[in-house]
mmCIF file of C-alpha atoms in Angstrom:
data_model
loop_
_atom_site.group_PDB
_atom_site.id
_atom_site.type_symbol
_atom_site.label_atom_id
_atom_site.label_comp_id
_atom_site.label_asym_id
_atom_site.label_seq_id
_atom_site.Cartn_x
_atom_site.Cartn_y
_atom_site.Cartn_z
ATOM 1 C CA MET C 63 -127.020 121.720 32.733
ATOM 2 C CA HIS C 64 -125.762 124.623 34.577
ATOM 3 C CA PRO C 65 -122.213 126.126 34.244
ATOM 4 C CA ALA C 66 -120.486 126.187 37.185
ATOM 5 C CA THR C 67 -119.321 129.153 39.063
ATOM 6 C CA ALA C 68 -115.398 129.671 38.367
ATOM 7 C CA LYS C 69 -112.646 131.966 39.279
ATOM 8 C CA TRP C 70 -109.068 132.050 37.728
ATOM 9 C CA TYR C 71 -105.765 133.579 37.878
ATOM 10 C CA ASP C 72 -102.476 133.574 36.148
ATOM 11 C CA ARG C 73 -99.025 132.594 36.933
ATOM 12 C CA ARG C 74 -95.752 132.302 35.037
ATOM 13 C CA ASP C 75 -95.955 128.555 34.154
ATOM 14 C CA THR C 76 -99.570 127.666 34.966
ATOM 15 C CA VAL C 77 -103.225 129.030 35.018
ATOM 16 C CA PHE C 78 -105.477 128.082 37.674
ATOM 17 C CA VAL C 79 -109.317 127.750 37.406
ATOM 18 C CA ASP C 80 -111.485 127.041 40.576
ATOM 19 C CA PHE C 81 -114.792 125.639 39.783
ATOM 20 C CA CYS C 82 -116.820 126.640 42.815
ATOM 21 C CA VAL C 83 -118.999 123.671 43.279
ATOM 22 C CA GLU C 84 -120.019 122.438 46.926
ATOM 23 C CA ASP C 85 -120.347 118.589 47.517
ATOM 24 C CA SER C 86 -119.571 117.759 43.879
ATOM 25 C CA LYS C 87 -119.588 114.093 42.827
ATOM 26 C CA ASP C 88 -118.762 112.329 39.626
ATOM 27 C CA VAL C 89 -116.413 115.137 38.822
ATOM 28 C CA GLN C 90 -114.889 114.772 35.374
ATOM 29 C CA VAL C 91 -112.225 117.000 33.971
ATOM 30 C CA ARG C 92 -110.592 116.708 30.380
ATOM 31 C CA PHE C 93 -107.830 118.672 29.344
ATOM 32 C CA ASP C 94 -107.190 119.451 25.760
ATOM 33 C CA THR C 95 -104.439 121.637 24.299
ATOM 34 C CA ALA C 96 -106.969 124.360 23.787
ATOM 35 C CA LYS C 97 -109.843 123.657 25.793
ATOM 36 C CA VAL C 98 -110.878 122.378 29.195
ATOM 37 C CA THR C 99 -114.288 120.516 29.938
ATOM 38 C CA PHE C 100 -115.489 120.221 33.299
ATOM 39 C CA SER C 101 -118.780 118.513 34.724
ATOM 40 C CA CYS C 102 -120.257 117.335 37.884
ATOM 41 C CA VAL C 103 -123.259 116.716 40.087
ATOM 42 C CA SER C 104 -123.697 118.786 43.288
ATOM 43 C CA GLY C 105 -125.769 118.963 46.150
ATOM 44 C CA ALA C 106 -128.713 117.241 47.451
ATOM 45 C CA ASP C 107 -130.807 118.303 44.396
ATOM 46 C CA LYS C 108 -128.157 116.670 42.092
ATOM 47 C CA ILE C 109 -127.618 119.662 40.014
ATOM 48 C CA LYS C 110 -125.671 119.040 36.885
ATOM 49 C CA HIS C 111 -122.990 121.360 35.972
ATOM 50 C CA GLN C 112 -120.984 121.176 32.902
ATOM 51 C CA ASN C 113 -118.324 124.190 31.448
ATOM 52 C CA THR C 114 -116.383 124.117 28.298
ATOM 53 C CA VAL C 115 -113.756 126.626 28.203
ATOM 54 C CA GLU C 116 -112.003 127.455 24.829
ATOM 55 C CA LEU C 117 -108.650 128.652 26.259
ATOM 56 C CA PHE C 118 -106.826 131.953 25.596
ATOM 57 C CA GLY C 119 -103.453 129.929 25.001
ATOM 58 C CA GLU C 120 -102.354 126.506 24.835
ATOM 59 C CA ILE C 121 -101.711 124.062 27.701
ATOM 60 C CA ASP C 122 -99.798 120.778 28.167
ATOM 61 C CA PRO C 123 -102.636 118.306 28.854
ATOM 62 C CA LYS C 124 -100.457 115.626 30.416
ATOM 63 C CA GLU C 125 -98.925 118.205 32.945
ATOM 64 C CA SER C 126 -102.237 119.678 33.939
ATOM 65 C CA LYS C 127 -104.121 118.358 36.969
ATOM 66 C CA HIS C 128 -107.274 118.911 38.952
ATOM 67 C CA LYS C 129 -108.233 118.459 42.752
ATOM 68 C CA ARG C 130 -111.362 118.129 44.239
ATOM 69 C CA THR C 131 -112.303 119.304 47.641
ATOM 70 C CA ASP C 132 -115.793 119.773 49.577
ATOM 71 C CA ARG C 133 -116.134 123.279 48.078
ATOM 72 C CA SER C 134 -114.544 123.287 44.847
ATOM 73 C CA VAL C 135 -112.631 121.695 42.267
ATOM 74 C CA LEU C 136 -109.209 123.347 41.527
ATOM 75 C CA CYS C 137 -107.628 122.938 37.995
ATOM 76 C CA CYS C 138 -103.813 123.614 37.504
ATOM 77 C CA LEU C 139 -103.381 124.198 33.765
ATOM 78 C CA ARG C 140 -99.748 123.846 32.750
ATOM 79 C CA LYS C 141 -99.117 126.397 30.042
ATOM 80 C CA ALA C 142 -97.439 125.211 26.830
ATOM 81 C CA GLU C 143 -95.476 128.430 26.532
ATOM 82 C CA ALA C 144 -94.324 129.260 29.983
ATOM 83 C CA GLY C 145 -93.724 132.980 30.775
ATOM 84 C CA LYS C 146 -96.386 134.290 28.554
ATOM 85 C CA ALA C 147 -99.258 136.072 30.389
ATOM 86 C CA TRP C 148 -102.875 135.556 29.738
ATOM 87 C CA PRO C 149 -104.992 138.659 29.921
ATOM 88 C CA ARG C 150 -108.012 136.569 29.968
ATOM 89 C CA LEU C 151 -108.759 132.924 30.346
ATOM 90 C CA THR C 152 -110.976 132.383 27.455
ATOM 91 C CA LYS C 153 -110.104 132.582 23.776
ATOM 92 C CA ASP C 154 -113.061 135.074 23.152
ATOM 93 C CA LYS C 155 -113.470 138.350 24.566
ATOM 94 C CA THR C 156 -116.909 137.917 25.376
ATOM 95 C CA LYS C 157 -118.031 138.099 29.114
ATOM 96 C CA ASN C 158 -119.013 134.904 30.684
ATOM 97 C CA ASN C 159 -121.417 135.436 33.782
ATOM 98 C CA TRP C 160 -120.187 132.500 35.489
ATOM 99 C CA LEU C 161 -116.405 133.437 35.276
ATOM 100 C CA SER C 162 -114.558 135.863 37.253
ATOM 101 C CA VAL C 163 -111.003 136.793 38.118
ATOM 102 C CA ASP C 164 -109.556 135.499 41.516
ATOM 103 C CA PHE C 165 -108.177 138.832 42.759
ATOM 104 C CA ILE C 166 -107.156 137.388 46.009
ATOM 105 C CA ASN C 167 -104.489 135.070 44.351
ATOM 106 C CA TRP C 168 -103.859 137.393 41.280
ATOM 107 C CA LYS C 169 -100.023 138.524 40.954
ATOM 108 C CA ASP C 170 -98.648 140.712 38.352
ATOM 109 C CA TRP C 171 -95.662 138.457 37.671
ATOM 110 C CA GLU C 172 -94.517 140.073 34.425
ATOM 111 C CA ASP C 173 -92.680 142.807 36.139
ATOM 112 C CA ASP C 174 -90.651 140.306 38.408
ATOM 113 C CA SER C 175 -87.346 138.935 37.217
ATOM 114 C CA ASP C 176 -88.243 135.698 39.431
ATOM 115 C CA GLU C 177 -91.399 134.681 40.511
ATOM 116 C CA ASP C 178 -91.228 134.847 44.452
ATOM 117 C CA LEU C 179 -92.853 132.393 46.705
ATOM 118 C CA SER C 180 -96.451 133.366 47.436
ATOM 119 C CA SER C 181 -97.147 135.123 50.660
ATOM 120 C CA PHE C 182 -98.513 132.022 52.116
ATOM 121 C CA ASP C 183 -95.649 130.117 51.293
ATOM 122 C CA LYS C 184 -93.159 132.731 52.758
ATOM 123 C CA PHE C 185 -95.230 132.565 55.782
ATOM 124 C CA SER C 186 -95.247 128.952 56.163
ATOM 125 C CA GLU C 187 -91.486 128.564 55.625
ATOM 126 C CA MET C 188 -90.887 131.339 58.293
ATOM 127 C CA MET C 189 -93.116 129.531 60.994
ATOM 128 C CA ASN C 190 -91.363 126.345 59.984
ATOM 129 C CA SER C 191 -88.001 127.739 60.739
ATOM 130 C CA MET C 192 -88.940 129.042 63.878
ATOM 131 C CA GLY C 193 -88.404 126.713 66.823
ATOM 132 C CA GLY C 194 -90.638 126.619 69.778
ATOM 133 C CA ASP C 195 -87.411 127.506 72.036
ATOM 134 C CA ASP C 196 -86.181 130.362 69.976
ATOM 135 C CA LEU C 197 -89.496 132.398 70.120
ATOM 136 C CA PRO C 198 -88.517 135.782 71.603
ATOM 137 C CA ASP C 199 -90.000 136.779 75.276
ATOM 138 C CA LEU C 200 -92.231 139.473 74.351
ATOM 139 C CA ASP C 201 -93.097 140.419 77.989
ATOM 140 C CA GLY C 202 -89.501 140.750 78.926
ATOM 141 C CA PRO C 203 -87.446 139.069 81.736
ATOM 142 C CA GLU C 204 -89.627 137.260 84.457
ATOM 143 C CA GLU C 205 -88.420 139.415 87.257
ATOM 144 C CA GLU C 206 -89.820 142.691 85.278
ATOM 145 C CA ARG C 207 -93.152 140.631 84.921
ATOM 146 C CA ASP C 208 -93.664 140.304 88.486
ATOM 147 C CA SER C 209 -92.790 143.572 89.809
ATOM 148 C CA ALA C 210 -95.638 146.149 89.821
ATOM 149 C CA ASP C 211 -95.231 149.324 87.926
ATOM 150 C CA SER C 212 -96.328 152.539 89.378
ATOM 151 C CA ASP C 213 -99.394 152.664 86.958
ATOM 152 C CA ASP C 214 -100.631 149.305 87.908
ATOM 153 C CA GLU C 215 -103.361 150.078 90.363
ATOM 154 C CA LYS C 216 -106.061 147.839 91.433
ATOM 155 C CA MET C 217 -109.122 148.394 89.247
ATOM 156 C CA PRO C 218 -112.337 149.227 91.152
ATOM 157 C CA ASP C 219 -115.035 146.545 91.095
ATOM 158 C CA LEU C 220 -117.680 146.682 88.349
ATOM 159 C CA GLU C 221 -121.191 147.564 90.019
#
């Protein structure tokens, strides 16, 4: 059995762990109050992966979930004590070579009074609120686009 490579990040109410296993089959995730157990089989070689993570803090096993995609298995661990930051995922301070911080999704939320929407959510919300007819005309009025500017001369042909 090989441990699956994983990345993790912390939020106010949840901790996310992404087990990076492509083409996973027979995925099993077990949530306990202080531990997460992950196992699966991956690829054409049917490599068996298993990870047991003794967690830094406690979670609510009934509210924790996982979702499998073709590239990974994302686990959403609901913290038992919301608002408490986790400086690391594991109970022990030892370095695990299969585990790293997901700096792309990491956010220092402790300094925020309220957790804002993620950048992606803000972007999606902005795009949904924009209608097709409301888009600004970035080229200016049609009359101006049709008139030739003084610096718009014909380019010479390439040889």
